[in-house]
Coordinates of C-alpha atoms in Angstrom, one line a residue:
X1 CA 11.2 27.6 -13.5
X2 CA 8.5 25.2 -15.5
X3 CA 5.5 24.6 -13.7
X4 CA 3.7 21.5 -13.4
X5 CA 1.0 22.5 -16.0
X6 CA 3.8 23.0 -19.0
X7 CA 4.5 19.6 -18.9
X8 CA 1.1 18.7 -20.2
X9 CA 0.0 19.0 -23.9
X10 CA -2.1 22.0 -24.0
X11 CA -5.2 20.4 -26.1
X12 CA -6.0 18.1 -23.1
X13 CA -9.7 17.9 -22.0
X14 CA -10.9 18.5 -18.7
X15 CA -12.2 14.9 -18.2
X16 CA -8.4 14.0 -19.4
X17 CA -6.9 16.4 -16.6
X18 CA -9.3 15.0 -14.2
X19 CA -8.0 11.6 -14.5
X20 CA -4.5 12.4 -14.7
X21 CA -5.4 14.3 -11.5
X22 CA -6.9 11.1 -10.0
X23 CA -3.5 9.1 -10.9
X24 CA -1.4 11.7 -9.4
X25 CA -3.7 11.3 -6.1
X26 CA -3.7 7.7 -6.2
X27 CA 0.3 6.9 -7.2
X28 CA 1.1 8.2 -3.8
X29 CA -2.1 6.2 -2.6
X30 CA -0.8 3.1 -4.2
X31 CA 2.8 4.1 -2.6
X32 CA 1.6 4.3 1.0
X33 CA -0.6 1.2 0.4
X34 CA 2.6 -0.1 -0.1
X35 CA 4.3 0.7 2.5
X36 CA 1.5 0.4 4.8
X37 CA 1.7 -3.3 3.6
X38 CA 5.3 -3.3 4.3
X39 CA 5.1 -2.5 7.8
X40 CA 1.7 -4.0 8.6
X41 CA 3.9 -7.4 6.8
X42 CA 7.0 -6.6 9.2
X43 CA 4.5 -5.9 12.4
X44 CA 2.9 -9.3 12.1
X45 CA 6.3 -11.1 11.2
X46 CA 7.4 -9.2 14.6
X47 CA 4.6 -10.5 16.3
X48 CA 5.1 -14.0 14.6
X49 CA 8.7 -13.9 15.8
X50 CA 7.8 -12.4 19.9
X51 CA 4.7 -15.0 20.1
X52 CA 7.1 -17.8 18.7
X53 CA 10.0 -16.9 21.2
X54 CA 7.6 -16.6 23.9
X55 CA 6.5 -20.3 22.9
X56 CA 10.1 -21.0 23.0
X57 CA 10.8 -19.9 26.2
X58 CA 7.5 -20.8 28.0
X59 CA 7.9 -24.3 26.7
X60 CA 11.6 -24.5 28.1
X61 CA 10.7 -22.9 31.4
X62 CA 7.9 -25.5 31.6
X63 CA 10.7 -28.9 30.5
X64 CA 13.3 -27.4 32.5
X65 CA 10.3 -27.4 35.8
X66 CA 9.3 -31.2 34.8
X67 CA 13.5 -32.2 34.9
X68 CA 13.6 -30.5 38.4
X69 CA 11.1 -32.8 40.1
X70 CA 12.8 -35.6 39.0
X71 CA 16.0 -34.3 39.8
X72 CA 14.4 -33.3 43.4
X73 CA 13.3 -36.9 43.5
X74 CA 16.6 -38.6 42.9
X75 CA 18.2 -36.6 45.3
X76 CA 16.2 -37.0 47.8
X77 CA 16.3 -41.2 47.1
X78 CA 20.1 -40.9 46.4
X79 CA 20.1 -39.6 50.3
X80 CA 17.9 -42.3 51.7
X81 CA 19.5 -44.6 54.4
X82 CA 17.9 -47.5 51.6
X83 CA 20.7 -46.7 49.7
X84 CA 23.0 -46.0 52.1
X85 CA 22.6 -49.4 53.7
X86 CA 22.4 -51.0 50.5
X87 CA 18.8 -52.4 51.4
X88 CA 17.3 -53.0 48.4
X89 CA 13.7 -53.7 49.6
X90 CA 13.3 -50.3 51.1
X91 CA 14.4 -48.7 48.6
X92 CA 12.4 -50.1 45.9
X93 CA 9.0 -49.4 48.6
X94 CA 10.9 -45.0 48.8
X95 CA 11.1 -45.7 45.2
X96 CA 7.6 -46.7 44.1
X97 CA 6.1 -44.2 46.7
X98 CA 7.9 -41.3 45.0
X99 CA 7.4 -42.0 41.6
X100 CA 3.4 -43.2 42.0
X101 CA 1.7 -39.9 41.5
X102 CA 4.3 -38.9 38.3
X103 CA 4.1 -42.5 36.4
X104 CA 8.4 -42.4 36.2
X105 CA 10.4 -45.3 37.5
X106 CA 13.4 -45.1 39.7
X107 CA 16.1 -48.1 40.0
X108 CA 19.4 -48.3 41.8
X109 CA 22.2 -49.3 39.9
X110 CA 26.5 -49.2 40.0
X111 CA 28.7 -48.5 36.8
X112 CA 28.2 -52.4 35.5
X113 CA 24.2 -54.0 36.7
X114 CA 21.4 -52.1 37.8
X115 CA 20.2 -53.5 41.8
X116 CA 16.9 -52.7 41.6
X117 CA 14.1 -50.9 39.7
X118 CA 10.1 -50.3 39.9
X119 CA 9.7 -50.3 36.4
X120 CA 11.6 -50.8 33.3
X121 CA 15.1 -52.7 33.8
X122 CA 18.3 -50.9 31.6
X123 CA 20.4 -53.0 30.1
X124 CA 24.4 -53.2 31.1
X125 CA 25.5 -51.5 27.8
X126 CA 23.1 -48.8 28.6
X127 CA 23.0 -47.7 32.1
X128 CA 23.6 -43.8 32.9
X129 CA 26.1 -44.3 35.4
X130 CA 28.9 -41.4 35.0
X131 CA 29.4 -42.1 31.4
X132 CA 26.6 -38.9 30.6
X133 CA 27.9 -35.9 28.9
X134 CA 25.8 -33.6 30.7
X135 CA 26.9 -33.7 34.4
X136 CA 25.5 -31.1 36.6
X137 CA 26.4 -29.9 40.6
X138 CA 26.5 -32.9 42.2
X139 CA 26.5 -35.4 39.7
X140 CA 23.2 -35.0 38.2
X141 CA 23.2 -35.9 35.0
X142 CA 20.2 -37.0 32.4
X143 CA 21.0 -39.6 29.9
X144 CA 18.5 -40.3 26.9
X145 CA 18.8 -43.1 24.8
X146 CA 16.7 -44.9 22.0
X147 CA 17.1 -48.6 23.3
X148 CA 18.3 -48.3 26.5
X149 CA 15.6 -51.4 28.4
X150 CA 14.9 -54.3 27.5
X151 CA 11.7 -53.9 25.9
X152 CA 13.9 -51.8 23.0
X153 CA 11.9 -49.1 24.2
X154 CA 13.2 -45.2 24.2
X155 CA 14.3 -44.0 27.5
X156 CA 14.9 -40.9 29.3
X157 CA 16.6 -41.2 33.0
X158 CA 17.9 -38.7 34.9
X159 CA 20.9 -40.0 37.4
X160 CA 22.5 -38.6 40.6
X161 CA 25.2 -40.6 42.7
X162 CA 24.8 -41.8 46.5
X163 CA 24.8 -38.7 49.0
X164 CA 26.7 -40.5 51.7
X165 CA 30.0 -42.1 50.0
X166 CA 32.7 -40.6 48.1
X167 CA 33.4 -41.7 45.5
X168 CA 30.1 -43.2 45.1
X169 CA 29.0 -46.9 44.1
X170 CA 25.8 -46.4 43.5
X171 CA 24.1 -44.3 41.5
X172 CA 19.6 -43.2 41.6
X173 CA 18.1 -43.0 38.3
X174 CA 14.1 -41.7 37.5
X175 CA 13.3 -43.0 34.5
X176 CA 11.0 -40.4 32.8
X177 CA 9.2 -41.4 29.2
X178 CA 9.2 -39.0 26.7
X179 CA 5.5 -38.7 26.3
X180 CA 5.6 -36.3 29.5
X181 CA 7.3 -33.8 27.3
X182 CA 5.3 -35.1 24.0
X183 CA 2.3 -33.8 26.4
X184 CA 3.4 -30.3 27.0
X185 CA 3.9 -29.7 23.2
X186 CA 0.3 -30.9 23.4
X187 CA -1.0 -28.4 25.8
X188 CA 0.6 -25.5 23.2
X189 CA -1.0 -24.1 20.4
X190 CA 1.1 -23.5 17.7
X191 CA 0.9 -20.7 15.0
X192 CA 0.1 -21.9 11.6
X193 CA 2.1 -25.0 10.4
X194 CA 4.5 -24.6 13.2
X195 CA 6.7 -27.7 14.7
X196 CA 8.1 -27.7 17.8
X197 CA 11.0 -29.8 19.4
X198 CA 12.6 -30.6 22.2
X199 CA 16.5 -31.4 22.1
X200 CA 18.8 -32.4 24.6
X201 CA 22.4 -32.0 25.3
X202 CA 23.8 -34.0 22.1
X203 CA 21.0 -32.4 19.8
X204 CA 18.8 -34.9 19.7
X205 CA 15.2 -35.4 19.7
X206 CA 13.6 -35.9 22.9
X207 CA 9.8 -34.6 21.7
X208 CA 8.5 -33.2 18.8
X209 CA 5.0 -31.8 18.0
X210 CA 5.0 -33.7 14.4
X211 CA 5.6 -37.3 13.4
X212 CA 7.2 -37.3 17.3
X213 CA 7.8 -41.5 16.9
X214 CA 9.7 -41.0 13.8
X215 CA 12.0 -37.9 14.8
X216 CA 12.4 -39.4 18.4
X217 CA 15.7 -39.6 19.2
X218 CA 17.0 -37.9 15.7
X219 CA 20.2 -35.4 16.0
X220 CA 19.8 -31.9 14.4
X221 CA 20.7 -31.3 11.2
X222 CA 22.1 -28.7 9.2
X223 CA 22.0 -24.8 10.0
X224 CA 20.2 -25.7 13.7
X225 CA 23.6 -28.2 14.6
X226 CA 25.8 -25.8 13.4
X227 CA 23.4 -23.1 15.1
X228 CA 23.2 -25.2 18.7
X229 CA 26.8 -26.0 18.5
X230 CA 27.9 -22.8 17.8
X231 CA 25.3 -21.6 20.7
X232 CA 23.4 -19.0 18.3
X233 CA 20.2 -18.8 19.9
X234 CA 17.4 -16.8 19.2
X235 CA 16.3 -16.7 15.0
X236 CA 18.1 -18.5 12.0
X237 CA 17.1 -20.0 8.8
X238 CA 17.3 -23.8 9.1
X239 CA 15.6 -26.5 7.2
X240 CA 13.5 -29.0 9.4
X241 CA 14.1 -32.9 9.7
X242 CA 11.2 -33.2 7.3
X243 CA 13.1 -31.1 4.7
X244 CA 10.7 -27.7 5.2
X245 CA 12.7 -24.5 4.9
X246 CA 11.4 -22.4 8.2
X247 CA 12.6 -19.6 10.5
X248 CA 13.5 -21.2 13.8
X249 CA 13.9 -20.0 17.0
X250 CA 16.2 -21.8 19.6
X251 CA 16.7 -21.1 22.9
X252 CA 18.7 -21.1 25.5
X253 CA 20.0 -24.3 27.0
X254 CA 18.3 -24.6 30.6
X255 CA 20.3 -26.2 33.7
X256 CA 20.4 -29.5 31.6
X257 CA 21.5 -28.5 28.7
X258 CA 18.2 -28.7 27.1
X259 CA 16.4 -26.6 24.4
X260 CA 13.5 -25.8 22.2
X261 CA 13.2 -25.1 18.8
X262 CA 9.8 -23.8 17.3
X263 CA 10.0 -23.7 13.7
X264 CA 8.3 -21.4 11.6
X265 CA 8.1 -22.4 7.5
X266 CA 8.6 -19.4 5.1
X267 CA 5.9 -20.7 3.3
X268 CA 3.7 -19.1 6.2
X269 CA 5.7 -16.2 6.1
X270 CA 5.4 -16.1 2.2
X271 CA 1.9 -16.3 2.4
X272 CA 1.1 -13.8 5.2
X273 CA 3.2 -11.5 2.7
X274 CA 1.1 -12.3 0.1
X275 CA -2.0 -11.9 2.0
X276 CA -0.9 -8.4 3.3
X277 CA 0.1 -7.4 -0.6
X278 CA -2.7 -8.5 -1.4
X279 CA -5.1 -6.7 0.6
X280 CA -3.0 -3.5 -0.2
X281 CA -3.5 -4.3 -3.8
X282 CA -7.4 -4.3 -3.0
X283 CA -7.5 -1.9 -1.1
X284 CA -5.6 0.7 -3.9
X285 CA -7.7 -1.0 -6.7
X286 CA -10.8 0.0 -4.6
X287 CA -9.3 3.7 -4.2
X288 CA -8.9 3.5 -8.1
X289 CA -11.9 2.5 -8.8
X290 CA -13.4 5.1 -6.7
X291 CA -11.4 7.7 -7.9
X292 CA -11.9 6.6 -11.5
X293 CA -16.1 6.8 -11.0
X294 CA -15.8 10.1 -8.9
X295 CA -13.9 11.7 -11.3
X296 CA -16.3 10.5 -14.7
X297 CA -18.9 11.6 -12.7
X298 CA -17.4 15.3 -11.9
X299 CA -16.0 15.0 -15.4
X300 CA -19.4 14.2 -16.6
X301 CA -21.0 17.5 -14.2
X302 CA -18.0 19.6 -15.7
X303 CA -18.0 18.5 -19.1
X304 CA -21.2 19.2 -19.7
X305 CA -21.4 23.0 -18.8
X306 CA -18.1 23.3 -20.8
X307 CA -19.8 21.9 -23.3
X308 CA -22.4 24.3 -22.9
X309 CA -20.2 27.3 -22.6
X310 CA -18.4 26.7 -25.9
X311 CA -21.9 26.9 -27.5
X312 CA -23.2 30.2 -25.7
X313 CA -19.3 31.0 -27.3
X314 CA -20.4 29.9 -30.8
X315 CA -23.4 31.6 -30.7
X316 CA -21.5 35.0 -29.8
X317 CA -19.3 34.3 -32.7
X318 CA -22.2 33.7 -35.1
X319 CA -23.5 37.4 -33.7
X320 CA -26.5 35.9 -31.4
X321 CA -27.3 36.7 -27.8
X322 CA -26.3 33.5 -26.1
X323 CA -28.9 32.7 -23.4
X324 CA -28.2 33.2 -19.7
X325 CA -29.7 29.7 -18.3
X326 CA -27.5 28.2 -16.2
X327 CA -25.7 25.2 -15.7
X328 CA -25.2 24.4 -12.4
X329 CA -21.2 25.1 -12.6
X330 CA -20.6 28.9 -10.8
X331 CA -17.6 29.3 -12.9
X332 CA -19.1 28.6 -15.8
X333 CA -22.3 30.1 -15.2
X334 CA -20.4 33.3 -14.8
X335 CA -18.6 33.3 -17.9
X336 CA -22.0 32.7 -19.6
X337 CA -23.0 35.6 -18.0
X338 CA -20.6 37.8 -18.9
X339 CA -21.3 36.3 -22.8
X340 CA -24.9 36.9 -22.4
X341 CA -23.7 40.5 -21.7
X342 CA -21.4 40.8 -24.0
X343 CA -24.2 39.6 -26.7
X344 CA -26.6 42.4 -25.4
X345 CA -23.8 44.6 -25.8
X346 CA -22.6 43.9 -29.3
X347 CA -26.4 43.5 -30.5
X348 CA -26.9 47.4 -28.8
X349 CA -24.0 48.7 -30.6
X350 CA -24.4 47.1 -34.2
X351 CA -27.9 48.7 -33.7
X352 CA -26.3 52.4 -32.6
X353 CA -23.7 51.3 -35.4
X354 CA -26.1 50.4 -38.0
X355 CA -28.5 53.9 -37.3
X356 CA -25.7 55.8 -37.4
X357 CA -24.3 54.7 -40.8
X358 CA -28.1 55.2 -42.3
X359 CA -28.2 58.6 -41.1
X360 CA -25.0 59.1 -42.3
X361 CA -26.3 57.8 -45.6
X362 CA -29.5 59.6 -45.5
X363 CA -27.1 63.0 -45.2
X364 CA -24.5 62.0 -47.7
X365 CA -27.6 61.9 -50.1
X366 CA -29.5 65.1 -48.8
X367 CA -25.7 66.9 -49.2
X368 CA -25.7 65.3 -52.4
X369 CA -29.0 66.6 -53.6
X370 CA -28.6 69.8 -52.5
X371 CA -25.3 70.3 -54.4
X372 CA -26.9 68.5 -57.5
X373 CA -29.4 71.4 -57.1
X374 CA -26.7 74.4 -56.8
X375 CA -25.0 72.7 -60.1
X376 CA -28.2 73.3 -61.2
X377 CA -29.0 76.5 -60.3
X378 CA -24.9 77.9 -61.3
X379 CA -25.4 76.2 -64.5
X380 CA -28.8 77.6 -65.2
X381 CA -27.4 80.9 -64.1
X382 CA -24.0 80.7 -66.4
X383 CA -26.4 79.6 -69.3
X384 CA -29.0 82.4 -68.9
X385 CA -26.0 85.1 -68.1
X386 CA -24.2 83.8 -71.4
X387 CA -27.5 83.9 -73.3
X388 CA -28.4 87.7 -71.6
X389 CA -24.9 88.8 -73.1
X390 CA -25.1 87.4 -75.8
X391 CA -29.0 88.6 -76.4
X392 CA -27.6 92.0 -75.2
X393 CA -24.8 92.1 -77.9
X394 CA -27.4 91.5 -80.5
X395 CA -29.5 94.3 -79.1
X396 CA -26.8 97.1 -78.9
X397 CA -26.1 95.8 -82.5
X398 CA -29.8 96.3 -83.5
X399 CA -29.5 99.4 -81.3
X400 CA -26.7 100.8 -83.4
X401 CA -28.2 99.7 -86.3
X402 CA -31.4 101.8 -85.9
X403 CA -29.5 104.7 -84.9
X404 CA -27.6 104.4 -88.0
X405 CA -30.5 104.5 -89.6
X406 CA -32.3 106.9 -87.9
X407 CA -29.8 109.3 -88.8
X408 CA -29.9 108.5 -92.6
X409 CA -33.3 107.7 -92.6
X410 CA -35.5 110.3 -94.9
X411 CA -38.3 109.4 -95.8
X412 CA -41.4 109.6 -93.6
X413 CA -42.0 105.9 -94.2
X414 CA -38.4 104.8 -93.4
X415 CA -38.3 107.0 -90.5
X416 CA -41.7 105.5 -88.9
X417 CA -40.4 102.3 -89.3
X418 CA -37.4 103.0 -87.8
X419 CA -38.7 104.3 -85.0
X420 CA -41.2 101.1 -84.4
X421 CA -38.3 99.1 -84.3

């Protein structure tokens, strides 16, 4: 099984395996950077999409509240004996007394003229009456429509018949203007570059939190129609009336059939991406960098007593004692130890080595000597042995000789000289 290390060349330097160690620490940084960005970018579009429903929903609670008091108030002048006895007068003093503290208008009208109002005055072609497409228990209905007074004016009026005849001739409308829901989109912040609608039964605009006077009264569009109509609430991609791609959230319809849509742009989103990529991206560079100066610096403290150690190495091979200072690395100062010994060691026994080859010299030439001397002495031996012989043949030949001629000899004379010899 190959290890890690066999997949490296083998004439890498310790500052190069240092860095490749600092990538292979900061690849899996970079990674979990990454997906730390991922879910940090999925947390916040989370918390984008809860705040943005809760918007949603708050903002629908708080229309669907506003529609009930003037519901409450319609009933309650729909039930009046004013209406029931068809007197006019009173009803228009119930009327003005009801609606003073809210700023609405009621009026009392039949299918064909309105009878009487405190405020605005609908025109035939326009009046509620039970022509709405959004009635409720008892006739309730709200009715919203762009020109709907005479003043050409936008209005919003919510319409119950008479309580005490069946079927009923007269119908009580509260007129309600559309700034009162215009106002609580006011009182809401909004996340970043947010808009935020209100849409009534036949999806159109009854508030909106940007360029509300030229949306007002607009139908839906697109993916949020087909969304409403369809009745997928909650999140969808849609593009907004101003043509801006977002991420809306619409919920459900309250008692009246009502809704809200907050719209998020993907823009936004794109950008909050961005931003949390981009701080992951900083944040790894920053790891890099650090990594990258921490490890030239311990490449720089290692290097260097490497460095050293292959000198103390060289000066081993050049037959030197390297010197035991150290470095400051423990591995390395150990190994430059154990050359330092090493040296001492191979300097003590070239010195035994050395001593014992010039003794052995010093005896090779003694030995030497002394068997040039016993040539010597057997040659001078053999030479004065041959000579001795060969002396000692010419003496017994002398010998003979003058025993020869001491036997022939006669003559006093001859035999005196004979004898000397």
């Amino acid at each position: 099984m190959n290890s890690p290390s066999d997949f490296l060349p083998r004439t890498l330097s310790i500052r190069a395996r240092l860095l490749l160690l600092v990538l292979a620490v900061w690849l899996p940084a970079v990674v979990g950077f990454g997906m730390l960005a991922r879910s940090t970018y999925l947390s916040e579009t989370r918390a984008s999409q809860e705040k943005i429903s809760q918007l949603g929903d708050s903002l629908s609670g708080l229309i669907e509240r506003e529609l009930d008091k003037r519901a409450v108030m319609a009933r309650t002048l729909a039930a009046s004996n004013a209406v029931k006895e068809r007197d006019a007068v009173h009803f228009l003093e119930e009327a003005a007394a009801a609606t003073h503290a809210t700023g609405d208008w009621a009026f009392l009208f039949s299918s064909d003229k309105q009878w009487a109002s405190t405020g605005q005055h609908l025109t035939a072609t326009t009046l509620p009456g039970r022509r709405d497409t959004s009635p409720l228990a008892q006739g309730l209905s709200v009715h919203f429509s762009m020109a709907g007074n005479l003043d050409g004016k936008p209005s919003l009026v919510m319409s119950v018949p008479e309580a005490n005849r069946a079927p009923a001739e007269l119908f009580v409308g509260v007129g309600i203007q559309p700034a009162v829901f215009q106002a609580l989109l006011a009182q809401h912040e909004l996340p970043d570059a947010s808009i935020a609608a209100v849409i009534d039964g036949d999806l159109r605009v009854v508030a909106r939190s940007r360029d509300p006077q030229k949306w007002l009264g607009a139908h839906a569009t697109g993916d949020l129609n087909h969304r409403a109509r369809a009745k997928e609430y909650g999140f969808g991609e849609s593009t907004t009336l101003d043509g801006v791609p977002s991420l809306a959230y619409l919920t459900h319809p309250n008692k009246y059939n009502w809704s809200v849509v907050v719209a998020f742009p993907k823009s936004s989103l794109a950008r909050s991406a961005r931003r949390v990529t981009a701080q992951a991206l900083a944040a790894s560079g920053v790891l890099l960098l650090l990594g990258l100066g921490l490890a030239f610096i311990v490449a720089r403290g290692i290097s260097a007593p490497i460095d050293t150690l292959r000198r103390r190495a060289g000066e081993l091979g050049d037959e030197n004692v390297p010197s035991a200072e150290p470095t400051g690395l423990l591995e390395a100062d150990v190994v430059i130890n154990a050359l330092h010994r090493a040296g001492l060691d191979a300097r003590a026994a070239t010195q035994t080595l050395e001593t014992r080859i010039a003794q052995a010299v010093t005896d090779a030439r003694e030995a030497q000597a002394t068997l040039l001397d016993a040539r010597k002495h057997e040659a001078i031996g053999r030479l004065t042995g041959g000579l001795a012989h060969d002396f000692n043949n010419l003496l017994q030949t002398i010998s003979t000789a003058l025993q020869i001629l001491d036997r022939t000899a006669t003559a006093a004379s001859q035999r005196r000289v004979v004898e000397s010899a």
